[in-house]
PDB file of N, CA and C in Angstrom:
ATOM      1  N   MET T   1     114.001  70.202 106.080  1.00  0.00           N
ATOM      2  CA  MET T   1     112.348  70.851 106.307  1.00  0.00           C
ATOM      3  C   MET T   1     112.234  70.346 104.751  1.00  0.00           C
ATOM      4  N   SER T   2     111.390  69.983 104.347  1.00  0.00           N
ATOM      5  CA  SER T   2     110.949  70.740 102.739  1.00  0.00           C
ATOM      6  C   SER T   2     109.444  71.242 102.625  1.00  0.00           C
ATOM      7  N   VAL T   3     109.313  71.661 102.226  1.00  0.00           N
ATOM      8  CA  VAL T   3     107.977  73.284 102.289  1.00  0.00           C
ATOM      9  C   VAL T   3     107.548  72.592 101.235  1.00  0.00           C
ATOM     10  N   SER T   4     106.510  72.820 100.970  1.00  0.00           N
ATOM     11  CA  SER T   4     105.007  72.456 100.067  1.00  0.00           C
ATOM     12  C   SER T   4     104.399  73.797  99.407  1.00  0.00           C
ATOM     13  N   PHE T   5     104.451  73.557  98.821  1.00  0.00           N
ATOM     14  CA  PHE T   5     104.051  74.317  96.619  1.00  0.00           C
ATOM     15  C   PHE T   5     102.947  74.835  97.792  1.00  0.00           C
ATOM     16  N   PRO T   6     102.152  75.030  97.866  1.00  0.00           N
ATOM     17  CA  PRO T   6     101.433  76.238  99.015  1.00  0.00           C
ATOM     18  C   PRO T   6     101.739  76.995 100.085  1.00  0.00           C
ATOM     19  N   GLU T   7     103.104  76.095 100.540  1.00  0.00           N
ATOM     20  CA  GLU T   7     103.613  77.076 102.266  1.00  0.00           C
ATOM     21  C   GLU T   7     104.218  77.731 101.667  1.00  0.00           C
ATOM     22  N   VAL T   8     104.706  78.049 100.437  1.00  0.00           N
ATOM     23  CA  VAL T   8     105.707  79.351  99.286  1.00  0.00           C
ATOM     24  C   VAL T   8     105.188  79.953  98.456  1.00  0.00           C
ATOM     25  N   MET T   9     103.779  79.362  98.772  1.00  0.00           N
ATOM     26  CA  MET T   9     103.346  80.549  97.279  1.00  0.00           C
ATOM     27  C   MET T   9     102.915  81.346  98.708  1.00  0.00           C
ATOM     28  N   LEU T  10     102.429  81.523 100.416  1.00  0.00           N
ATOM     29  CA  LEU T  10     101.831  81.681 101.315  1.00  0.00           C
ATOM     30  C   LEU T  10     102.527  82.560 101.849  1.00  0.00           C
ATOM     31  N   THR T  11     104.305  82.177 101.803  1.00  0.00           N
ATOM     32  CA  THR T  11     105.190  83.514 102.355  1.00  0.00           C
ATOM     33  C   THR T  11     104.764  84.528 101.656  1.00  0.00           C
ATOM     34  N   SER T  12     105.530  83.632 100.160  1.00  0.00           N
ATOM     35  CA  SER T  12     105.922  84.495  98.348  1.00  0.00           C
ATOM     36  C   SER T  12     104.252  85.802  99.051  1.00  0.00           C
ATOM     37  N   PHE T  13     103.414  85.418  98.971  1.00  0.00           N
ATOM     38  CA  PHE T  13     102.458  86.827  99.164  1.00  0.00           C
ATOM     39  C   PHE T  13     102.277  87.639 100.220  1.00  0.00           C
ATOM     40  N   LEU T  14     102.344  87.202 101.479  1.00  0.00           N
ATOM     41  CA  LEU T  14     102.669  87.321 102.845  1.00  0.00           C
ATOM     42  C   LEU T  14     104.354  88.755 102.811  1.00  0.00           C
ATOM     43  N   SER T  15     104.664  88.336 101.521  1.00  0.00           N
ATOM     44  CA  SER T  15     106.144  88.988 101.929  1.00  0.00           C
ATOM     45  C   SER T  15     105.867  90.629 100.646  1.00  0.00           C
ATOM     46  N   PHE T  16     104.345  89.872  99.196  1.00  0.00           N
ATOM     47  CA  PHE T  16     104.765  90.628  98.362  1.00  0.00           C
ATOM     48  C   PHE T  16     103.402  91.394  99.414  1.00  0.00           C
ATOM     49  N   LEU T  17     102.629  91.488 100.720  1.00  0.00           N
ATOM     50  CA  LEU T  17     101.872  92.200 101.652  1.00  0.00           C
ATOM     51  C   LEU T  17     102.879  92.835 102.383  1.00  0.00           C
ATOM     52  N   GLY T  18     104.098  92.621 102.561  1.00  0.00           N
ATOM     53  CA  GLY T  18     105.094  93.452 103.654  1.00  0.00           C
ATOM     54  C   GLY T  18     105.066  92.728 105.156  1.00  0.00           C
ATOM     55  N   ILE T  19     103.636  91.982 105.174  1.00  0.00           N
ATOM     56  CA  ILE T  19     103.931  91.642 106.101  1.00  0.00           C
ATOM     57  C   ILE T  19     105.049  90.599 107.329  1.00  0.00           C
ATOM     58  N   LYS T  20     105.340  90.941 108.467  1.00  0.00           N
ATOM     59  CA  LYS T  20     106.540  90.158 108.679  1.00  0.00           C
ATOM     60  C   LYS T  20     105.852  89.918 110.057  1.00  0.00           C
ATOM     61  N   GLU T  21     106.081  88.139 111.339  1.00  0.00           N
ATOM     62  CA  GLU T  21     105.574  88.248 112.396  1.00  0.00           C
ATOM     63  C   GLU T  21     106.545  89.165 113.398  1.00  0.00           C
ATOM     64  N   ARG T  22     107.501  90.090 113.443  1.00  0.00           N
ATOM     65  CA  ARG T  22     107.694  91.449 113.997  1.00  0.00           C
ATOM     66  C   ARG T  22     106.162  92.081 113.890  1.00  0.00           C
ATOM     67  N   GLN T  23     105.452  91.928 112.691  1.00  0.00           N
ATOM     68  CA  GLN T  23     104.223  93.470 113.077  1.00  0.00           C
ATOM     69  C   GLN T  23     103.197  93.635 113.826  1.00  0.00           C
ATOM     70  N   SER T  24     103.232  92.107 114.327  1.00  0.00           N
ATOM     71  CA  SER T  24     101.585  91.774 114.622  1.00  0.00           C
ATOM     72  C   SER T  24     102.274  90.515 116.336  1.00  0.00           C
ATOM     73  N   PRO T  25     102.466  91.610 116.709  1.00  0.00           N
ATOM     74  CA  PRO T  25     103.083  90.431 118.455  1.00  0.00           C
ATOM     75  C   PRO T  25     101.922  90.582 119.100  1.00  0.00           C
ATOM     76  N   SER T  26     100.678  90.634 118.577  1.00  0.00           N
ATOM     77  CA  SER T  26      99.436  90.697 119.888  1.00  0.00           C
ATOM     78  C   SER T  26      99.161  88.777 119.346  1.00  0.00           C
ATOM     79  N   LEU T  27      99.637  88.706 117.830  1.00  0.00           N
ATOM     80  CA  LEU T  27      99.344  87.641 117.645  1.00  0.00           C
ATOM     81  C   LEU T  27     100.089  86.625 116.725  1.00  0.00           C
ATOM     82  N   SER T  28     100.076  85.007 117.775  1.00  0.00           N
ATOM     83  CA  SER T  28     101.095  83.844 117.286  1.00  0.00           C
ATOM     84  C   SER T  28     101.480  83.411 116.221  1.00  0.00           C
ATOM     85  N   ARG T  29     101.933  82.288 115.479  1.00  0.00           N
ATOM     86  CA  ARG T  29     102.135  82.164 115.004  1.00  0.00           C
ATOM     87  C   ARG T  29     101.224  81.139 113.908  1.00  0.00           C
ATOM     88  N   GLU T  30     100.798  80.403 114.695  1.00  0.00           N
ATOM     89  CA  GLU T  30      99.445  80.195 114.580  1.00  0.00           C
ATOM     90  C   GLU T  30      98.735  80.885 113.416  1.00  0.00           C
ATOM     91  N   GLU T  31      98.145  81.162 114.888  1.00  0.00           N
ATOM     92  CA  GLU T  31      96.840  82.991 114.047  1.00  0.00           C
ATOM     93  C   GLU T  31      96.673  83.719 112.819  1.00  0.00           C
ATOM     94  N   MET T  32      98.416  84.030 113.408  1.00  0.00           N
ATOM     95  CA  MET T  32      99.017  85.291 111.501  1.00  0.00           C
ATOM     96  C   MET T  32      99.042  84.160 110.781  1.00  0.00           C
ATOM     97  N   VAL T  33      99.536  82.378 110.510  1.00  0.00           N
ATOM     98  CA  VAL T  33      99.109  81.266 109.350  1.00  0.00           C
ATOM     99  C   VAL T  33      97.905  81.366 108.840  1.00  0.00           C
ATOM    100  N   ALA T  34      97.055  81.289 110.191  1.00  0.00           N
ATOM    101  CA  ALA T  34      95.881  81.687 110.190  1.00  0.00           C
ATOM    102  C   ALA T  34      95.253  82.182 109.552  1.00  0.00           C
ATOM    103  N   ARG T  35      95.589  83.064 109.540  1.00  0.00           N
ATOM    104  CA  ARG T  35      95.106  84.771 109.108  1.00  0.00           C
ATOM    105  C   ARG T  35      95.120  85.074 107.154  1.00  0.00           C
ATOM    106  N   SER T  36      96.509  84.371 107.461  1.00  0.00           N
ATOM    107  CA  SER T  36      97.366  84.708 105.951  1.00  0.00           C
ATOM    108  C   SER T  36      96.881  83.119 105.165  1.00  0.00           C
ATOM    109  N   LYS T  37      95.811  83.074 105.551  1.00  0.00           N
ATOM    110  CA  LYS T  37      95.415  81.347 104.411  1.00  0.00           C
ATOM    111  C   LYS T  37      94.464  82.106 104.177  1.00  0.00           C
ATOM    112  N   LYS T  38      93.343  82.422 105.119  1.00  0.00           N
ATOM    113  CA  LYS T  38      91.978  82.927 105.097  1.00  0.00           C
ATOM    114  C   LYS T  38      92.060  84.324 103.806  1.00  0.00           C
ATOM    115  N   ILE T  39      93.303  85.002 103.690  1.00  0.00           N
ATOM    116  CA  ILE T  39      92.803  85.983 102.844  1.00  0.00           C
ATOM    117  C   ILE T  39      93.439  85.544 101.949  1.00  0.00           C
ATOM    118  N   PHE T  40      94.838  84.628 101.513  1.00  0.00           N
ATOM    119  CA  PHE T  40      95.319  84.052 100.391  1.00  0.00           C
ATOM    120  C   PHE T  40      94.350  83.658  99.570  1.00  0.00           C
ATOM    121  N   GLN T  41      93.572  82.194 100.468  1.00  0.00           N
ATOM    122  CA  GLN T  41      92.141  81.943  99.645  1.00  0.00           C
ATOM    123  C   GLN T  41      91.006  83.065  99.076  1.00  0.00           C
ATOM    124  N   GLN T  42      90.929  83.889  99.622  1.00  0.00           N
ATOM    125  CA  GLN T  42      89.669  85.115  99.321  1.00  0.00           C
ATOM    126  C   GLN T  42      90.435  85.592  98.201  1.00  0.00           C
ATOM    127  N   ASN T  43      91.477  86.117  98.439  1.00  0.00           N
ATOM    128  CA  ASN T  43      92.126  86.625  96.446  1.00  0.00           C
ATOM    129  C   ASN T  43      92.145  85.505  95.648  1.00  0.00           C
ATOM    130  N   VAL T  44      92.331  84.057  95.967  1.00  0.00           N
ATOM    131  CA  VAL T  44      92.582  83.220  94.845  1.00  0.00           C
ATOM    132  C   VAL T  44      91.139  82.964  94.623  1.00  0.00           C
ATOM    133  N   ASP T  45      90.269  83.607  95.254  1.00  0.00           N
ATOM    134  CA  ASP T  45      88.297  83.079  95.290  1.00  0.00           C
ATOM    135  C   ASP T  45      87.975  84.216  94.244  1.00  0.00           C
ATOM    136  N   LEU T  46      88.197  85.349  94.637  1.00  0.00           N
ATOM    137  CA  LEU T  46      88.228  86.475  93.729  1.00  0.00           C
ATOM    138  C   LEU T  46      88.571  86.515  92.402  1.00  0.00           C
ATOM    139  N   VAL T  47      90.025  85.925  92.853  1.00  0.00           N
ATOM    140  CA  VAL T  47      90.909  86.051  91.358  1.00  0.00           C
ATOM    141  C   VAL T  47      89.968  85.406  89.919  1.00  0.00           C
ATOM    142  N   SER T  48      89.389  83.878  90.600  1.00  0.00           N
ATOM    143  CA  SER T  48      89.219  82.304  89.960  1.00  0.00           C
ATOM    144  C   SER T  48      87.507  83.564  89.438  1.00  0.00           C
ATOM    145  N   SER T  49      86.663  83.916  90.706  1.00  0.00           N
ATOM    146  CA  SER T  49      85.201  84.311  89.947  1.00  0.00           C
ATOM    147  C   SER T  49      85.754  85.404  88.993  1.00  0.00           C
ATOM    148  N   VAL T  50      86.698  86.838  88.493  1.00  0.00           N
ATOM    149  CA  VAL T  50      86.759  87.627  87.875  1.00  0.00           C
ATOM    150  C   VAL T  50      87.627  86.522  86.686  1.00  0.00           C
ATOM    151  N   TYR T  51      87.509  85.962  86.346  1.00  0.00           N
ATOM    152  CA  TYR T  51      88.963  84.702  84.927  1.00  0.00           C
ATOM    153  C   TYR T  51      87.352  83.802  84.908  1.00  0.00           C
ATOM    154  N   ASP T  52      86.708  83.506  85.227  1.00  0.00           N
ATOM    155  CA  ASP T  52      85.308  82.751  85.129  1.00  0.00           C
ATOM    156  C   ASP T  52      84.228  83.061  84.441  1.00  0.00           C
ATOM    157  N   ARG T  53      84.602  84.393  85.045  1.00  0.00           N
ATOM    158  CA  ARG T  53      83.167  84.962  83.854  1.00  0.00           C
ATOM    159  C   ARG T  53      83.557  86.105  82.850  1.00  0.00           C
ATOM    160  N   LEU T  54      84.904  86.446  83.356  1.00  0.00           N
ATOM    161  CA  LEU T  54      85.587  86.834  81.952  1.00  0.00           C
ATOM    162  C   LEU T  54      86.258  85.832  80.599  1.00  0.00           C
ATOM    163  N   LEU T  55      86.361  83.589  81.055  1.00  0.00           N
ATOM    164  CA  LEU T  55      86.739  83.672  79.925  1.00  0.00           C
ATOM    165  C   LEU T  55      86.275  83.267  78.736  1.00  0.00           C
ATOM    166  N   PRO T  56      85.073  82.682  78.860  1.00  0.00           N
ATOM    167  CA  PRO T  56      83.774  82.790  77.341  1.00  0.00           C
ATOM    168  C   PRO T  56      84.033  84.291  76.326  1.00  0.00           C
ATOM    169  N   SER T  57      84.464  84.821  76.938  1.00  0.00           N
ATOM    170  CA  SER T  57      84.584  85.995  76.040  1.00  0.00           C
ATOM    171  C   SER T  57      86.241  86.664  75.847  1.00  0.00           C
ATOM    172  N   CYS T  58      86.850  85.569  76.176  1.00  0.00           N
ATOM    173  CA  CYS T  58      87.685  85.870  75.584  1.00  0.00           C
ATOM    174  C   CYS T  58      89.001  85.044  74.455  1.00  0.00           C
ATOM    175  N   ASP T  59      89.509  84.835  73.489  1.00  0.00           N
ATOM    176  CA  ASP T  59      90.080  84.223  72.039  1.00  0.00           C
ATOM    177  C   ASP T  59      90.912  83.309  73.478  1.00  0.00           C
ATOM    178  N   SER T  60      91.766  83.510  74.507  1.00  0.00           N
ATOM    179  CA  SER T  60      92.563  82.653  75.233  1.00  0.00           C
ATOM    180  C   SER T  60      92.470  82.509  76.765  1.00  0.00           C
ATOM    181  N   PRO T  61      93.329  81.909  77.137  1.00  0.00           N
ATOM    182  CA  PRO T  61      93.923  81.763  78.583  1.00  0.00           C
ATOM    183  C   PRO T  61      94.157  83.439  78.790  1.00  0.00           C
ATOM    184  N   ARG T  62      95.127  83.798  78.119  1.00  0.00           N
ATOM    185  CA  ARG T  62      96.109  84.492  78.358  1.00  0.00           C
ATOM    186  C   ARG T  62      95.802  85.548  78.322  1.00  0.00           C
ATOM    187  N   ALA T  63      94.593  85.901  77.789  1.00  0.00           N
ATOM    188  CA  ALA T  63      93.941  87.045  77.123  1.00  0.00           C
ATOM    189  C   ALA T  63      93.041  87.301  78.673  1.00  0.00           C
ATOM    190  N   ALA T  64      92.655  86.289  78.432  1.00  0.00           N
ATOM    191  CA  ALA T  64      91.710  85.602  79.905  1.00  0.00           C
ATOM    192  C   ALA T  64      91.997  86.793  81.192  1.00  0.00           C
ATOM    193  N   ILE T  65      93.366  86.455  81.372  1.00  0.00           N
ATOM    194  CA  ILE T  65      94.447  86.254  82.106  1.00  0.00           C
ATOM    195  C   ILE T  65      94.797  88.025  82.642  1.00  0.00           C
ATOM    196  N   SER T  66      94.617  88.839  81.261  1.00  0.00           N
ATOM    197  CA  SER T  66      94.645  90.408  81.053  1.00  0.00           C
ATOM    198  C   SER T  66      93.798  90.905  81.325  1.00  0.00           C
ATOM    199  N   ALA T  67      92.611  90.927  80.518  1.00  0.00           N
ATOM    200  CA  ALA T  67      91.034  91.220  81.177  1.00  0.00           C
ATOM    201  C   ALA T  67      90.968  90.539  82.893  1.00  0.00           C
ATOM    202  N   THR T  68      91.058  89.270  82.833  1.00  0.00           N
ATOM    203  CA  THR T  68      90.722  89.587  84.352  1.00  0.00           C
ATOM    204  C   THR T  68      92.218  90.644  85.495  1.00  0.00           C
ATOM    205  N   LEU T  69      93.519  90.823  85.216  1.00  0.00           N
ATOM    206  CA  LEU T  69      93.773  92.101  85.936  1.00  0.00           C
ATOM    207  C   LEU T  69      93.540  93.443  85.334  1.00  0.00           C
ATOM    208  N   SER T  70      93.238  93.715  84.241  1.00  0.00           N
ATOM    209  CA  SER T  70      92.389  94.695  84.411  1.00  0.00           C
ATOM    210  C   SER T  70      90.487  95.381  85.212  1.00  0.00           C
ATOM    211  N   SER T  71      90.512  94.577  84.991  1.00  0.00           N
ATOM    212  CA  SER T  71      88.877  94.184  85.896  1.00  0.00           C
ATOM    213  C   SER T  71      89.517  94.519  87.243  1.00  0.00           C
ATOM    214  N   LEU T  72      90.150  93.708  87.756  1.00  0.00           N
ATOM    215  CA  LEU T  72      90.836  93.706  89.460  1.00  0.00           C
ATOM    216  C   LEU T  72      91.704  94.837  89.125  1.00  0.00           C
ATOM    217  N   ARG T  73      91.876  95.239  88.653  1.00  0.00           N
ATOM    218  CA  ARG T  73      93.444  96.818  89.165  1.00  0.00           C
ATOM    219  C   ARG T  73      92.258  97.977  89.374  1.00  0.00           C
ATOM    220  N   LYS T  74      90.449  97.959  88.556  1.00  0.00           N
ATOM    221  CA  LYS T  74      90.512  98.852  88.991  1.00  0.00           C
ATOM    222  C   LYS T  74      89.860  99.534  90.576  1.00  0.00           C
ATOM    223  N   ASN T  75      89.692  98.327  91.063  1.00  0.00           N
ATOM    224  CA  ASN T  75      89.603  98.397  92.956  1.00  0.00           C
ATOM    225  C   ASN T  75      90.628  97.757  93.694  1.00  0.00           C
ATOM    226  N   TYR T  76      91.607  96.939  92.621  1.00  0.00           N
ATOM    227  CA  TYR T  76      92.356  96.662  93.679  1.00  0.00           C
ATOM    228  C   TYR T  76      94.338  96.616  93.152  1.00  0.00           C
ATOM    229  N   SER T  77      94.656  97.622  93.219  1.00  0.00           N
ATOM    230  CA  SER T  77      95.557  97.932  92.276  1.00  0.00           C
ATOM    231  C   SER T  77      96.996  97.504  92.229  1.00  0.00           C
ATOM    232  N   TYR T  78      97.281  96.730  93.819  1.00  0.00           N
ATOM    233  CA  TYR T  78      98.022  95.766  94.085  1.00  0.00           C
ATOM    234  C   TYR T  78      98.185  94.287  93.824  1.00  0.00           C
ATOM    235  N   PHE T  79      97.506  93.917  92.732  1.00  0.00           N
ATOM    236  CA  PHE T  79      97.511  92.129  91.993  1.00  0.00           C
ATOM    237  C   PHE T  79      98.445  93.162  91.286  1.00  0.00           C
ATOM    238  N   SER T  80      99.228  91.512  90.114  1.00  0.00           N
ATOM    239  CA  SER T  80     100.057  91.783  88.554  1.00  0.00           C
ATOM    240  C   SER T  80      99.402  91.332  87.970  1.00  0.00           C
ATOM    241  N   TYR T  81     100.082  90.601  86.998  1.00  0.00           N
ATOM    242  CA  TYR T  81     100.311  89.461  85.665  1.00  0.00           C
ATOM    243  C   TYR T  81     100.569  88.627  86.780  1.00  0.00           C
ATOM    244  N   GLU T  82     101.638  88.236  87.583  1.00  0.00           N
ATOM    245  CA  GLU T  82     101.913  87.341  88.233  1.00  0.00           C
ATOM    246  C   GLU T  82     101.063  86.487  88.650  1.00  0.00           C
ATOM    247  N   SER T  83     100.445  87.537  89.604  1.00  0.00           N
ATOM    248  CA  SER T  83      99.696  87.679  91.124  1.00  0.00           C
ATOM    249  C   SER T  83      98.865  87.050  90.659  1.00  0.00           C
ATOM    250  N   VAL T  84      97.754  87.331  89.453  1.00  0.00           N
ATOM    251  CA  VAL T  84      97.391  86.157  89.280  1.00  0.00           C
ATOM    252  C   VAL T  84      96.752  85.077  88.641  1.00  0.00           C
ATOM    253  N   LYS T  85      98.064  84.504  87.755  1.00  0.00           N
ATOM    254  CA  LYS T  85      98.509  83.402  87.565  1.00  0.00           C
ATOM    255  C   LYS T  85      98.844  82.241  88.125  1.00  0.00           C
ATOM    256  N   ILE T  86      99.383  83.086  89.661  1.00  0.00           N
ATOM    257  CA  ILE T  86      99.143  82.117  90.650  1.00  0.00           C
ATOM    258  C   ILE T  86      98.556  81.955  91.602  1.00  0.00           C
ATOM    259  N   SER T  87      97.244  82.979  91.101  1.00  0.00           N
ATOM    260  CA  SER T  87      95.818  82.424  91.681  1.00  0.00           C
ATOM    261  C   SER T  87      94.811  81.543  90.958  1.00  0.00           C
ATOM    262  N   LEU T  88      95.186  81.457  89.807  1.00  0.00           N
ATOM    263  CA  LEU T  88      94.262  80.567  89.267  1.00  0.00           C
ATOM    264  C   LEU T  88      95.090  79.149  89.156  1.00  0.00           C
ATOM    265  N   ARG T  89      96.395  79.162  88.950  1.00  0.00           N
ATOM    266  CA  ARG T  89      97.582  78.439  88.829  1.00  0.00           C
ATOM    267  C   ARG T  89      96.783  77.290  90.558  1.00  0.00           C
ATOM    268  N   TYR T  90      96.849  77.714  91.834  1.00  0.00           N
ATOM    269  CA  TYR T  90      96.240  77.535  92.725  1.00  0.00           C
ATOM    270  C   TYR T  90      94.988  77.265  93.091  1.00  0.00           C
ATOM    271  N   ALA T  91      93.888  77.731  92.504  1.00  0.00           N
ATOM    272  CA  ALA T  91      92.957  77.178  92.305  1.00  0.00           C
ATOM    273  C   ALA T  91      92.300  76.293  91.054  1.00  0.00           C
ATOM    274  N   GLY T  92      93.916  75.740  90.343  1.00  0.00           N
ATOM    275  CA  GLY T  92      93.540  74.516  88.884  1.00  0.00           C
ATOM    276  C   GLY T  92      92.674  75.201  87.708  1.00  0.00           C
ATOM    277  N   ARG T  93      92.389  76.430  87.797  1.00  0.00           N
ATOM    278  CA  ARG T  93      92.510  76.860  86.337  1.00  0.00           C
ATOM    279  C   ARG T  93      93.216  77.257  85.090  1.00  0.00           C
ATOM    280  N   LEU T  94      93.977  76.639  84.984  1.00  0.00           N
ATOM    281  CA  LEU T  94      95.347  76.846  84.056  1.00  0.00           C
ATOM    282  C   LEU T  94      95.594  75.245  83.887  1.00  0.00           C
ATOM    283  N   LYS T  95      94.838  74.280  84.538  1.00  0.00           N
ATOM    284  CA  LYS T  95      95.468  73.398  84.086  1.00  0.00           C
ATOM    285  C   LYS T  95      95.282  73.264  82.127  1.00  0.00           C
ATOM    286  N   GLY T  96      96.551  72.386  81.994  1.00  0.00           N
ATOM    287  CA  GLY T  96      96.236  71.897  80.813  1.00  0.00           C
ATOM    288  C   GLY T  96      95.302  73.059  79.030  1.00  0.00           C
ATOM    289  N   THR T  97      96.977  74.093  79.778  1.00  0.00           N
ATOM    290  CA  THR T  97      96.405  75.397  79.043  1.00  0.00           C
ATOM    291  C   THR T  97      98.077  75.718  78.862  1.00  0.00           C
ATOM    292  N   GLY T  98      98.856  74.939  79.822  1.00  0.00           N
ATOM    293  CA  GLY T  98     100.082  75.708  79.204  1.00  0.00           C
ATOM    294  C   GLY T  98     101.027  76.837  79.583  1.00  0.00           C
ATOM    295  N   LEU T  99      99.795  77.472  80.531  1.00  0.00           N
ATOM    296  CA  LEU T  99      99.913  78.241  81.677  1.00  0.00           C
ATOM    297  C   LEU T  99     101.072  78.210  83.373  1.00  0.00           C
TER     298      LEU T  99
END
């Protein structure tokens, strides 16, 4: 069975949040996956909007990622440099940057 890239990212995201299926016995697997995808997409949208706002004032995409992380960390301590990059890659914001 092959796993698509977004499925791998979703699994990593769930692992990052410490969510396991057995922690939510009242939810079916489909409901849990749907909820997790929604949360993941909300994070992608949040990261992308902050990145898009900061990119014009930064010297490079790498500097914009760092500025995005700094801005997000003021309210969301769970973001890391890698999680920001993963979200931006998923959103297609890093195409052609080599990152």
